Structures are given as structure tokens and as C-alpha cells.
PDB file of C-alpha atoms in Angstrom:
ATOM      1  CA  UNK A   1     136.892 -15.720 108.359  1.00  0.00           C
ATOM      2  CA  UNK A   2     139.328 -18.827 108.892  1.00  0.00           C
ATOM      3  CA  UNK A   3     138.585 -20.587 105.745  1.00  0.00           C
ATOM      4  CA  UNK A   4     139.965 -16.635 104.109  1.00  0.00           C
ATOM      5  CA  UNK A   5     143.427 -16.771 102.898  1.00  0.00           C
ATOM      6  CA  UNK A   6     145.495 -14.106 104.645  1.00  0.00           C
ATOM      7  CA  UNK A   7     146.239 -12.526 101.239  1.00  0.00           C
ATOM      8  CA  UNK A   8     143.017 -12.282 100.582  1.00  0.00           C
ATOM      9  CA  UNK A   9     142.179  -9.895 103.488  1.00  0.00           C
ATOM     10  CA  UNK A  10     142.408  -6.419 101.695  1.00  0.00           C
ATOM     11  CA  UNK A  11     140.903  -5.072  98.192  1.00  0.00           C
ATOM     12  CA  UNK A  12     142.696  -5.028  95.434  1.00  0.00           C
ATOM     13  CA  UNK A  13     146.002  -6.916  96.588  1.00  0.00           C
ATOM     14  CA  UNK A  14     143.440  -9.632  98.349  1.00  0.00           C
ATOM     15  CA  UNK A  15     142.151 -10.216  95.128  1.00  0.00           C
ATOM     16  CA  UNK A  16     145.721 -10.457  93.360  1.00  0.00           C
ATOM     17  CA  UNK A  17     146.213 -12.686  96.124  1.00  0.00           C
ATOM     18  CA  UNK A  18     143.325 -15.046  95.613  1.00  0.00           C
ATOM     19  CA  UNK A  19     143.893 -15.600  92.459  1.00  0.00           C
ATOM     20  CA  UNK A  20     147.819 -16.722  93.714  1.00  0.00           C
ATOM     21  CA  UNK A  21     146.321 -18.782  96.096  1.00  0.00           C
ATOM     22  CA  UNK A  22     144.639 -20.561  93.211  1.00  0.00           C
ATOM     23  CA  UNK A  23     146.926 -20.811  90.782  1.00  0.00           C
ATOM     24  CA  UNK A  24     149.387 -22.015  92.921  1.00  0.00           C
ATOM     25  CA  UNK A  25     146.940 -24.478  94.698  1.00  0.00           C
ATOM     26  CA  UNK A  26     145.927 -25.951  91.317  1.00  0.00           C
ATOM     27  CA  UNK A  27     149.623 -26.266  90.300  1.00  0.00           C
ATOM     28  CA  UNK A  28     150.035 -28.381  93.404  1.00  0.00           C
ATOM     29  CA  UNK A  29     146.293 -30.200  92.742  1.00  0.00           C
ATOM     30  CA  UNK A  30     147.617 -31.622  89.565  1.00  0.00           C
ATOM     31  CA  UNK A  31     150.704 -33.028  91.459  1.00  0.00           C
ATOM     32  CA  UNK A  32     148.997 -35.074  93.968  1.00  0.00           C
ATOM     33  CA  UNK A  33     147.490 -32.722  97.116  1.00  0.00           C
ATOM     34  CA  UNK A  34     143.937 -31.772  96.814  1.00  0.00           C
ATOM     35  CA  UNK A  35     144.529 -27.893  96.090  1.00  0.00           C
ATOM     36  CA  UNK A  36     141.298 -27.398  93.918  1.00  0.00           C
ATOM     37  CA  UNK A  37     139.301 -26.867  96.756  1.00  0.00           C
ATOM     38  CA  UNK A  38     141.637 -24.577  98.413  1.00  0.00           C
ATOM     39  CA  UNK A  39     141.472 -22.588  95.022  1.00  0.00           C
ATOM     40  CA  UNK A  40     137.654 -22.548  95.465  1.00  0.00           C
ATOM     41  CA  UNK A  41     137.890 -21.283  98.729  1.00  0.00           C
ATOM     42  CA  UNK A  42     140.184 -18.698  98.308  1.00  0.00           C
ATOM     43  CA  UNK A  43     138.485 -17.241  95.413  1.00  0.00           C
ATOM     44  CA  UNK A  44     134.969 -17.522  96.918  1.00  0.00           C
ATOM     45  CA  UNK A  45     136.308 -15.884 100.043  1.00  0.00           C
ATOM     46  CA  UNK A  46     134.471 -18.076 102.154  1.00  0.00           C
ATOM     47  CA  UNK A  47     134.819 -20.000 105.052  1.00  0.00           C
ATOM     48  CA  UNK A  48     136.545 -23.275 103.326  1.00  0.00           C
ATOM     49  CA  UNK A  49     137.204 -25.169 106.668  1.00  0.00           C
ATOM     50  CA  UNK A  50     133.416 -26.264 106.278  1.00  0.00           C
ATOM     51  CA  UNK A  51     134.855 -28.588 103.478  1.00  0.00           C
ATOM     52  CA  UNK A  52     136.955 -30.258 105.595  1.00  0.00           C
ATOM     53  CA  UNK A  53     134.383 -30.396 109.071  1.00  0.00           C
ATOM     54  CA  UNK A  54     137.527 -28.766 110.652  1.00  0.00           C
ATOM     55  CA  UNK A  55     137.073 -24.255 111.166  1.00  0.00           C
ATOM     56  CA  UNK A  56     141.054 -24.332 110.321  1.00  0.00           C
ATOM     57  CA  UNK A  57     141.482 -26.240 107.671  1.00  0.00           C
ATOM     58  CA  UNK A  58     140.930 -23.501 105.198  1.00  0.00           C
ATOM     59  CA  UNK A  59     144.085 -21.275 106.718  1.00  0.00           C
ATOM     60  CA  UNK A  60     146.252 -24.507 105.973  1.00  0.00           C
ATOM     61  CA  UNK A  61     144.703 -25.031 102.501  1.00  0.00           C
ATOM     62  CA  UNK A  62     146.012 -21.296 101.757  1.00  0.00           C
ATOM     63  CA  UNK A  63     149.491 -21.734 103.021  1.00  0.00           C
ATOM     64  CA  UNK A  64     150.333 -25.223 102.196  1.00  0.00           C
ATOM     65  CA  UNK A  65     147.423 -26.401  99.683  1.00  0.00           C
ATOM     66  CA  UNK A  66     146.259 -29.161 101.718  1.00  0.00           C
ATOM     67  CA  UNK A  67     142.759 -28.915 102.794  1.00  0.00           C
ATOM     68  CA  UNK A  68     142.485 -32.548 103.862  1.00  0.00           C
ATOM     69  CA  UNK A  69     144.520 -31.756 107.020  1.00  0.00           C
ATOM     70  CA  UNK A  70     147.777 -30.476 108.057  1.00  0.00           C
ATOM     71  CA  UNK A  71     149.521 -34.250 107.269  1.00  0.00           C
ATOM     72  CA  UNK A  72     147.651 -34.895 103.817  1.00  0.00           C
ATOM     73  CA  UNK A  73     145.689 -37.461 105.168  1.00  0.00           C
ATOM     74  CA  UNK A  74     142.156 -37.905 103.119  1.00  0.00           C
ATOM     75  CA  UNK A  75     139.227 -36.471 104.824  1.00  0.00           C
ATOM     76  CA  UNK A  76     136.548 -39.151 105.691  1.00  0.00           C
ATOM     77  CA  UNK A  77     133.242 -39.469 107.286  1.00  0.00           C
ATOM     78  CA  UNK A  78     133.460 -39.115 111.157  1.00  0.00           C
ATOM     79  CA  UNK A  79     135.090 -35.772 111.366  1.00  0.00           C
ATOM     80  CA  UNK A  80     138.356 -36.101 113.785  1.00  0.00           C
ATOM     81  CA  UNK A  81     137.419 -40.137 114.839  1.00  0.00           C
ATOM     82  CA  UNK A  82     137.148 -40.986 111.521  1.00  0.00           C
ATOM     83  CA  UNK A  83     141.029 -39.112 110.497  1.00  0.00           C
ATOM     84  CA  UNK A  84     142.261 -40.831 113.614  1.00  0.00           C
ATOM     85  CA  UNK A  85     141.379 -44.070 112.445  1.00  0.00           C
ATOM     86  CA  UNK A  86     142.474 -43.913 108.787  1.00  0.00           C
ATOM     87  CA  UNK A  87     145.879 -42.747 110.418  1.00  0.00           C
ATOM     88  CA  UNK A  88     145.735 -45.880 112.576  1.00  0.00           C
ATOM     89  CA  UNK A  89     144.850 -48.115 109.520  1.00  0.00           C
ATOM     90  CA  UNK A  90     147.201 -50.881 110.489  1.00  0.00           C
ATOM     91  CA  UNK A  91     146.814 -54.774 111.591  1.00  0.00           C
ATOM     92  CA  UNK A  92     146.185 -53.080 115.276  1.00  0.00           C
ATOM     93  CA  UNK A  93     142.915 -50.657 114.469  1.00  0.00           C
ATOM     94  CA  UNK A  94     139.340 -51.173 116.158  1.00  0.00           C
ATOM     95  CA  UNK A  95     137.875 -53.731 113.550  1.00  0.00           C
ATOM     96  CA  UNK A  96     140.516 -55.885 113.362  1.00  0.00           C
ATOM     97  CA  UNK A  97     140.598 -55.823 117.297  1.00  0.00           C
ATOM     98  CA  UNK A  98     137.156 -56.836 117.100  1.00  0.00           C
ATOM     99  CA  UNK A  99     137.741 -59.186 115.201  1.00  0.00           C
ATOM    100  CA  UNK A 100     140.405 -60.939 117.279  1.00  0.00           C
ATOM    101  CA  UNK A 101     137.907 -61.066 120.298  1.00  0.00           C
ATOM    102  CA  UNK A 102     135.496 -63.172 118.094  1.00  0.00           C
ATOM    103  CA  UNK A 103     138.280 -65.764 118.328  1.00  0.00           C
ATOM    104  CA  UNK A 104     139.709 -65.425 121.772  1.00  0.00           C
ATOM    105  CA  UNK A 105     136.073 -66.067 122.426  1.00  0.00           C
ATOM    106  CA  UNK A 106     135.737 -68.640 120.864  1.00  0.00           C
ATOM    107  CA  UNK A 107     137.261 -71.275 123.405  1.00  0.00           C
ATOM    108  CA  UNK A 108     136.102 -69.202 125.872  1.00  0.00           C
ATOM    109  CA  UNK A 109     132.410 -69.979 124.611  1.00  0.00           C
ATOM    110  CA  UNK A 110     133.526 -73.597 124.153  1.00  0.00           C
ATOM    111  CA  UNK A 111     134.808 -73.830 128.116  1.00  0.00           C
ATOM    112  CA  UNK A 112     131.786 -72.171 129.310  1.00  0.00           C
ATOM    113  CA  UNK A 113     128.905 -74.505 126.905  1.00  0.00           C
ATOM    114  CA  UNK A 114     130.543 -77.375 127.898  1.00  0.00           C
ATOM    115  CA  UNK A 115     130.896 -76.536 131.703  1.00  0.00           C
ATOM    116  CA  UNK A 116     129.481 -79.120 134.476  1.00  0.00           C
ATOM    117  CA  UNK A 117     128.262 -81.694 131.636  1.00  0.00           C
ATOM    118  CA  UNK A 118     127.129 -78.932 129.261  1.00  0.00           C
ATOM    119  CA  UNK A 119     123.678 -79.050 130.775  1.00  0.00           C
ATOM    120  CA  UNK A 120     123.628 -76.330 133.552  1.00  0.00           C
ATOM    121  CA  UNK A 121     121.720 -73.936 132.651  1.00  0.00           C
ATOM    122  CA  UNK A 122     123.779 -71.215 134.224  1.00  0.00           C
ATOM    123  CA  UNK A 123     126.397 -71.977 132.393  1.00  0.00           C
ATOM    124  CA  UNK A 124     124.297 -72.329 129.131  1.00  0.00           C
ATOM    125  CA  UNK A 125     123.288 -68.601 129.824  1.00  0.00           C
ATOM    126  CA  UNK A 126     127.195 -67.526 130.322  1.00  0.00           C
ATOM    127  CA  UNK A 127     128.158 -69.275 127.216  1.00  0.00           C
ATOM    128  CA  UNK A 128     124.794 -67.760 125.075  1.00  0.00           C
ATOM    129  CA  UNK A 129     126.368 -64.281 126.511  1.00  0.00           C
ATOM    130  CA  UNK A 130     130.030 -65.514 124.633  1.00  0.00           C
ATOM    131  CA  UNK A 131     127.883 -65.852 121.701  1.00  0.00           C
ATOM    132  CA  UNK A 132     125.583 -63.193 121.641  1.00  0.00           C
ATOM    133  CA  UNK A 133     128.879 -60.673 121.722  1.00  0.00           C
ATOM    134  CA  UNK A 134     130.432 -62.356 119.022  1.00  0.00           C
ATOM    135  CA  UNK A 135     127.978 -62.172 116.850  1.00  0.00           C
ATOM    136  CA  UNK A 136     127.230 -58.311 117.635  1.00  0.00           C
ATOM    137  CA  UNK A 137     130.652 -57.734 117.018  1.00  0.00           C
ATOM    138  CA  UNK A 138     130.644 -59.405 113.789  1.00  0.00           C
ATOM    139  CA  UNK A 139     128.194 -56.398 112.994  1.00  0.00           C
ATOM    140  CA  UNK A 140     130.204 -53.587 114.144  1.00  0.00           C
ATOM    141  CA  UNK A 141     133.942 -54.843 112.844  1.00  0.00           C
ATOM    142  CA  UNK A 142     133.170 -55.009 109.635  1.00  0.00           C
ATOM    143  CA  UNK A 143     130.178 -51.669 109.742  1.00  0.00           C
ATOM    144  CA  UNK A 144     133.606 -49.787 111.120  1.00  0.00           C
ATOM    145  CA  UNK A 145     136.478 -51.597 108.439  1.00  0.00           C
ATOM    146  CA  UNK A 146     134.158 -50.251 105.402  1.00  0.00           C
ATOM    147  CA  UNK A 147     132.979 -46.532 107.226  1.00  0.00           C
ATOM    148  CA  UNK A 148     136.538 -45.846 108.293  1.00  0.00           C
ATOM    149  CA  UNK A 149     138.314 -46.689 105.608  1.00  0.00           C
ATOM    150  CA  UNK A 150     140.100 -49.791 107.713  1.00  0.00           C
ATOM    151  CA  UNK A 151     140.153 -52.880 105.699  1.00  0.00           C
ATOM    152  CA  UNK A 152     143.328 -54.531 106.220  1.00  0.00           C
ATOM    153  CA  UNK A 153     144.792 -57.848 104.425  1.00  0.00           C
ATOM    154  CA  UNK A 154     144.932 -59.501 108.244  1.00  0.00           C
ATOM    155  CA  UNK A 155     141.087 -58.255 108.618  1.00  0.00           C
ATOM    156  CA  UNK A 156     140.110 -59.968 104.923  1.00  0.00           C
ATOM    157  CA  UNK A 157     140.976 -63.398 106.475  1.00  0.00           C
ATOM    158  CA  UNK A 158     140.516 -63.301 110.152  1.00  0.00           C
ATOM    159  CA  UNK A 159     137.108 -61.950 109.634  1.00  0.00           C
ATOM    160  CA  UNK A 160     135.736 -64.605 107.886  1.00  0.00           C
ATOM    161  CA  UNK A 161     137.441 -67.625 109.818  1.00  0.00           C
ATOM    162  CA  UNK A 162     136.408 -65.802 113.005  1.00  0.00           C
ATOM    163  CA  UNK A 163     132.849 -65.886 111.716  1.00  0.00           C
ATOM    164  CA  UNK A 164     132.845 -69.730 110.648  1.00  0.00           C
ATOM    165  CA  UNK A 165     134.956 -70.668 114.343  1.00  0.00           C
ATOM    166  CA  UNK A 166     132.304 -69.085 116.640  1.00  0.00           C
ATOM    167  CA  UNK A 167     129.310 -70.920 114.526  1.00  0.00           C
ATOM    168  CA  UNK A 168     130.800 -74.024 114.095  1.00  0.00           C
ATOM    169  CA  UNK A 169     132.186 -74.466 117.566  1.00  0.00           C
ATOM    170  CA  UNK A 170     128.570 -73.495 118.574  1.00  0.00           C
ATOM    171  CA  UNK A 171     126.946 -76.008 116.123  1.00  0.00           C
ATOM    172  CA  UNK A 172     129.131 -79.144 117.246  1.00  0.00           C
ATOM    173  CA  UNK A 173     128.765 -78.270 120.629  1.00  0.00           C
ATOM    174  CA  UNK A 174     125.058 -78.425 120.658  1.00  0.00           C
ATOM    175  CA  UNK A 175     125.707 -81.663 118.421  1.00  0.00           C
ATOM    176  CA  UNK A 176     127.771 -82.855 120.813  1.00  0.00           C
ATOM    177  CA  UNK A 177     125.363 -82.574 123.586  1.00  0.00           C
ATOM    178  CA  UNK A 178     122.700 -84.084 121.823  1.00  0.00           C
ATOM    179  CA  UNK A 179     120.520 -80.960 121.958  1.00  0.00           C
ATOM    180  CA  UNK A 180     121.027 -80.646 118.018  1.00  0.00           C
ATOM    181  CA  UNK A 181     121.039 -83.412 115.144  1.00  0.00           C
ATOM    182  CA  UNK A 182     124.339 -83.729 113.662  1.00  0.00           C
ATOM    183  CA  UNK A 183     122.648 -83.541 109.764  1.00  0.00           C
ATOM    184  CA  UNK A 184     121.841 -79.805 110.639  1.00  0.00           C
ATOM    185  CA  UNK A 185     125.423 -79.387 111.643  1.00  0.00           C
ATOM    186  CA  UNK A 186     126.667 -80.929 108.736  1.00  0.00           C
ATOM    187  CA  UNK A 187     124.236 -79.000 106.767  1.00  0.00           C
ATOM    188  CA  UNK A 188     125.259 -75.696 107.763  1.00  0.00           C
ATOM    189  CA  UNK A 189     128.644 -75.943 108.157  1.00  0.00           C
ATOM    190  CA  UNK A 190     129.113 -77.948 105.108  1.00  0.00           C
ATOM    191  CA  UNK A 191     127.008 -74.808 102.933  1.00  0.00           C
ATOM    192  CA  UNK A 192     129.586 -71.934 104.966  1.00  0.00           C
ATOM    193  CA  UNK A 193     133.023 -74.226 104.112  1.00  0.00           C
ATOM    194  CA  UNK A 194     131.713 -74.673 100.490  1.00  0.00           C
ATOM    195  CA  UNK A 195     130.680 -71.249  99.710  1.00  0.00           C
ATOM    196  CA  UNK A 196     134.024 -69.554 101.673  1.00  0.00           C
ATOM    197  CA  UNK A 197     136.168 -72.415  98.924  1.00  0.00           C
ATOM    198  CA  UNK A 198     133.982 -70.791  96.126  1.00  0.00           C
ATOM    199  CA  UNK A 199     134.363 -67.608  96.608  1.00  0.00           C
ATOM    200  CA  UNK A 200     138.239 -68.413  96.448  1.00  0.00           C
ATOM    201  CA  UNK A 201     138.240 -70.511  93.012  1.00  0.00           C
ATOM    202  CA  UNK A 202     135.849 -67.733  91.067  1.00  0.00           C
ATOM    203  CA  UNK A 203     138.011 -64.781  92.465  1.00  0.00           C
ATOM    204  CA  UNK A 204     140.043 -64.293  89.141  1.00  0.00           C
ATOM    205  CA  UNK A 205     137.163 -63.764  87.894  1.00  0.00           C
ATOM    206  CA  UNK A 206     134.839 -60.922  90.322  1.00  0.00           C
ATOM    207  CA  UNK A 207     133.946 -61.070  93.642  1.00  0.00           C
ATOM    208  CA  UNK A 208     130.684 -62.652  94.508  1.00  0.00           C
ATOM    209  CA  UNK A 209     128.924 -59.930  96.677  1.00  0.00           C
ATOM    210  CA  UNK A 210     126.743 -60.798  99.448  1.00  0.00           C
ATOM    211  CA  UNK A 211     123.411 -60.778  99.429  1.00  0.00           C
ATOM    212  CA  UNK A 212     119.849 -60.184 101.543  1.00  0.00           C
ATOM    213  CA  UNK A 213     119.539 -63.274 101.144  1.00  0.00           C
ATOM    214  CA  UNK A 214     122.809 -64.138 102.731  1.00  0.00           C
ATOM    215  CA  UNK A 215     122.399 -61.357 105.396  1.00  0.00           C
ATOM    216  CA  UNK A 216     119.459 -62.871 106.553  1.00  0.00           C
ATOM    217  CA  UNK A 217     120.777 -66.278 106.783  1.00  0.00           C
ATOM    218  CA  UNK A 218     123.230 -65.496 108.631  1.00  0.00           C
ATOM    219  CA  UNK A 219     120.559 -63.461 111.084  1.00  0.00           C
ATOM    220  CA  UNK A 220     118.413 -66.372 111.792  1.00  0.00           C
ATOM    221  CA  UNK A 221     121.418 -69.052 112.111  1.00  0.00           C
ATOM    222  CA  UNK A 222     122.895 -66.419 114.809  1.00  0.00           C
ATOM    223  CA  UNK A 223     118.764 -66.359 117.113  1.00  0.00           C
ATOM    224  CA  UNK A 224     118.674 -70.108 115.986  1.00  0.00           C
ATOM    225  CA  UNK A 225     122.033 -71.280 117.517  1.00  0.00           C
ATOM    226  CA  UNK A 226     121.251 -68.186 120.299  1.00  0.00           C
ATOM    227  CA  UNK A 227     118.069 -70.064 121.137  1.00  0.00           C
ATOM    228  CA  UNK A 228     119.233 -73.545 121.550  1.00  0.00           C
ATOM    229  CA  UNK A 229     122.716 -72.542 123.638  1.00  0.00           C
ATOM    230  CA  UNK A 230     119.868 -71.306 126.242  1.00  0.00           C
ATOM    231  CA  UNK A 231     118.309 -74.170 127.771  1.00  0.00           C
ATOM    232  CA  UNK A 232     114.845 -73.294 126.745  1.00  0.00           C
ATOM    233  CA  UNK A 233     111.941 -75.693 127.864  1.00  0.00           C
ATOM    234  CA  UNK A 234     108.488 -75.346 126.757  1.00  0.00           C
ATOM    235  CA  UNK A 235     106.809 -72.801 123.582  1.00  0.00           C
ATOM    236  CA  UNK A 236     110.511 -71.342 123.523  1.00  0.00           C
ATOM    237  CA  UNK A 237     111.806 -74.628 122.735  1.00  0.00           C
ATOM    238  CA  UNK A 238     109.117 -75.691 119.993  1.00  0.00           C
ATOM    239  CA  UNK A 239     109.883 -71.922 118.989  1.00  0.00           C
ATOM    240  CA  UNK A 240     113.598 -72.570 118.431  1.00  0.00           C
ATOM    241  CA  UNK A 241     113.049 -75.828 116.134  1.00  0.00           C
ATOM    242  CA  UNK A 242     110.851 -73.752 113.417  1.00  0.00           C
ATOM    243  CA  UNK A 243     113.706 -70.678 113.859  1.00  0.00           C
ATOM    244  CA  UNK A 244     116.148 -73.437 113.138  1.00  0.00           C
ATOM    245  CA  UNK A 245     113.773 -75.195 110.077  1.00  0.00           C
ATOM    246  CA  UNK A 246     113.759 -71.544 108.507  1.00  0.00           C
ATOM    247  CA  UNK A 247     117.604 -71.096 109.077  1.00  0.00           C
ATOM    248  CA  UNK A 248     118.249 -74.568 107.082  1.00  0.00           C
ATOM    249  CA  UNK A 249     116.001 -73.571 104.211  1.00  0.00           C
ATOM    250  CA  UNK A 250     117.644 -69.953 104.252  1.00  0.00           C
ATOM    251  CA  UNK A 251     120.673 -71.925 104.213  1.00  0.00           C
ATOM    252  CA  UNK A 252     120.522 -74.608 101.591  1.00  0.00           C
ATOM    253  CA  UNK A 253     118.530 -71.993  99.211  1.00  0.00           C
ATOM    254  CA  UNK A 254     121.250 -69.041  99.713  1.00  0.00           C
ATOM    255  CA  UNK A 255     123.901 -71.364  98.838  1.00  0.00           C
ATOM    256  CA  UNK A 256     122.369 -72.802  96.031  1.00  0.00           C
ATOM    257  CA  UNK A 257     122.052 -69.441  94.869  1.00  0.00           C
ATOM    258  CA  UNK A 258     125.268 -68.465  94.966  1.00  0.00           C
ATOM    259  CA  UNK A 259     126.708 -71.545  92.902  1.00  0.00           C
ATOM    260  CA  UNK A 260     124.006 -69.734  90.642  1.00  0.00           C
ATOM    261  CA  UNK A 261     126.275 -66.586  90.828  1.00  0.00           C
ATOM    262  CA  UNK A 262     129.637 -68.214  90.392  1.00  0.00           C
ATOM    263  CA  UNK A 263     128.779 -70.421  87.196  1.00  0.00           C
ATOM    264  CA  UNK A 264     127.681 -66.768  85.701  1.00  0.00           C
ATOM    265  CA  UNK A 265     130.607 -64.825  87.164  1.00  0.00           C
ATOM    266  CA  UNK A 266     132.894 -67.282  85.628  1.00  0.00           C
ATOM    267  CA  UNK A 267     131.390 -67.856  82.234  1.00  0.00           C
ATOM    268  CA  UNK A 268     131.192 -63.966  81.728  1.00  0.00           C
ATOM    269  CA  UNK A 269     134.989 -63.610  82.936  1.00  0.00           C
ATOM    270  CA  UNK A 270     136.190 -66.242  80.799  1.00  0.00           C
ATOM    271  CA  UNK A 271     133.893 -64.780  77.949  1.00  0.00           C
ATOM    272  CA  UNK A 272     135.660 -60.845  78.875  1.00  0.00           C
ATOM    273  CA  UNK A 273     139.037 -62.568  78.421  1.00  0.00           C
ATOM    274  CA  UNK A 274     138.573 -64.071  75.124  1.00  0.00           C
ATOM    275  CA  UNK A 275     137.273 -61.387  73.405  1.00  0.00           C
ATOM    276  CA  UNK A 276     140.051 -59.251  74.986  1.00  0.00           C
ATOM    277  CA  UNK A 277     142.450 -61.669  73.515  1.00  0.00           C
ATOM    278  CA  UNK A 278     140.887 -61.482  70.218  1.00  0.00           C
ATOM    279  CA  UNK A 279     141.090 -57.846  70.295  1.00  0.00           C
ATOM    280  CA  UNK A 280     144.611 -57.966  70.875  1.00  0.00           C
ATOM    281  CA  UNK A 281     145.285 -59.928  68.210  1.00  0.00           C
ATOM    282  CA  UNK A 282     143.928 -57.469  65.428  1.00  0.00           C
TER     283      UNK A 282
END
């Protein structure tokens, strides 16, 4: 019974009561707080909390319309984590803290590859444990930004740069080192820089969303690189050069593809705009 509105609770005068409740609720539904589901609840005379994931919400949605929690905040998937983060939706929340550990490891990866003449292969292991985390938390920071509701304007850029530091620092290290030809660093790096300046120029015109494509580049240059930070000898290391063949073709072919996508996102905004124009001028 704690989604029933107290005034709801006996007969006749409950049911004058309900239909208070959601009046009054709608009145303050069309002003901004989410009352038409505390109408529907207190009508319904059921448990309304269920809404919400939270038993009590429905007694607050009676007395102060506001089913989404006691301080208006939106309810979101996650039940209480996921209102806890959307309060803490700042710079300083759990994806953009990710985030910033993909770059303080970053040198830290860097220190450890090129440790003792970058060929021990203790150290290779250390540094292809660097790696391996920032990648894996390149998965979650962004999985959590878009569940929780936490994308931030700090998050939009750091991401990103984070993502391009920990690649190419491992690309020019391997480079570097000899264990990689510097074409295939130039390759990649040169596709992730041009792509990252694309998306920039066409974004007056739409957002170029990723794609599978894209996702799975991005998969096999992470066990590519992975694989040739270890200091793999034998099958493993003819292993790691066809990994690394199908990375470059993923690579040159994704990126071709999405020069495809901007020359049509920009023709149809530029299309959009004129024929807005003209229709403004009738």
C-alpha cells in the first residue's frame, strides 16, 4: 500500500481524494514535475513506487507530485546507482575518472615499454598490463557516460585524445624499437588524426556515428598492438603479423568509408539549408 495516497485510504472521501491527487498532480505535470504518473497511481490505487524501482516513491508522488524522487531528479536505469550518478554528473563522475587513468597511464606505459632497452621481456609484460587496462577501460567509460546519463563537455574531448595517446604512444614505441615498421605507424595513426579532424569540419552539418566497422577496427588494433608489446617468439609471433595485416586493412577501409559518410553528410546539410533558405524567402 505505499504507492496509495493517504487520501485515498477510505471510500468515498478516498475517492474524492484521488481524484485531488490527480488533478492537482497534472496541474503541476504541465509545469515541469512529472505528476502524470502520480495521477495514475493515485487513481489506480496501486502500488506506484514500482514506477520509480523505489517502494516509497509513490507516498512522495501524492504529497509533493514528484515521483522521480524526493529532489526531482529523473529516474534512470540502475535503480539508486544509477540516481547517484546522474546527481554526481559533473567533470569528477566515474567515466570521466576513467578516462583520466587512460592518460596518467599513458607515460606510465611509455616508462615501463621502454624499461632496460625496451627488450626485457618482463617489462614488456608490465607495460602490455598498462595497455591491456587502458583499453578495457576505454570500454567501460564510455558503456557508463551513455547508461548513466554522464556525458560531460570535459569527457567529449578527453575521451577521444585519451584513446589516440595510449595507441599512438604504443605504436611509436614498438616503432621505435624496431619491433614494428614505421609505414604501419604512420598508417594508423595518420587514418585516427584524419578521421578525429573530419569529424570536426562536417560537425555543422551531423555527427558521423560510429560504425561495426569502426568498432572492430579498433578491436583488432587494441590484440594487434597487445600482441606485439608482449615479446612473443615463435607461431604467436607469425600470429601477431596477420592480426596486424587485418588491423591495417580494417583500418585503411574504415576510414575510407567514412570520408564516404562525410562527403554525403555534408552535401545533404548544405542541400537542408538551401531549401530552408528558399522556404524562408516565400
Amino acid at each position: 500500500m505505499t504507492g496509495v495516497p493517504a487520501s485515498a485510504a477510505g471510500g468515498p472521501a478516498g475517492a474524492r481524494g484521488a481524484a485531488s491527487a490527480a488533478g492537482a498532480s497534472g496541474a503541476k505535470g504541465a509545469a515541469g514535475v512529472p505528476g502524470a504518473t502520480t495521477a495514475k497511481n493515485a487513481a489506480g490505487g496501486t502500488s506506484g513506487g514500482q514506477s520509480v524501482g523505489d517502494g516509497a516513491s509513490g507516498a512522495q508522488g501524492s504529497q509533493g507530485g514528484a515521483f522521480a524522487g524526493q529532489d526531482g531528479t529523473r529516474q534512470v536505469r540502475g535503480g539508486k546507482l544509477g540516481a547517484a550518478a546522474v546527481n554526481q554528473a559533473s567533470v569528477w563522475n566515474v567515466a570521466n575518472l576513467l578516462t583520466m587513468l587512460r592518460l596518467v597511464l599513458v607515460p606510465g606505459f611509455v616508462a615501463l615499454m621502454l624499461a632496460d632497452g625496451g627488450y626485457d621481456p618482463a617489462w614488456r609484460a608490465w607495460a602490455w598490463a598498462a595497455f591491456a587496462v587502458a583499453m578495457i577501460t576505454d570500454i567501460f567509460d564510455g558503456h557508463l557516460a551513455r547508461t548513466y546519463n554522464l556525458v560531460t563537455d570535459f569527457g567529449k574531448i578527453a575521451d577521444p585524445i585519451a584513446d589516440k595517446a595510449i595507441m599512438g604512444a604504443a605504436l611509436i614505441c614498438l616503432s621505435w624499437l624496431g619491433d614494428l615498421p614505421w609505414w604501419v605507424t604512420g598508417v594508423i595513426l595518420g587514418r585516427e588524426l584524419g578521421i578525429t579532424l573530419l569529424r570536426f569540419v562536417v560537425i555543422r552539418y551531423g555527427v558521423i556515428p560510429a560504425s561495426r566497422g569502426g568498432k572492430l577496427k579498433t578491436l583488432t588494433q587494441g590484440v594487434a598492438v597487445g600482441m606485439y608489446v608482449l615479446a612473443l617468439t615463435g607461431p604467436l609471433a607469425t600470429l601477431r603479423f596477420w592480426v596486424m595485416g587485418v588491423a591495417i586493412v580494417l583500418t585503411v577501409v574504415t576510414g575510407l568509408d567514412y570520408v564516404r559518410q562525410a562527403i554525403v553528410l555534408r552535401r545533404q546539410g548544405i542541400a537542408e539549408r538551401k531549401a530552408a533558405a528558399e522556404e524562408a524567402e516565400r
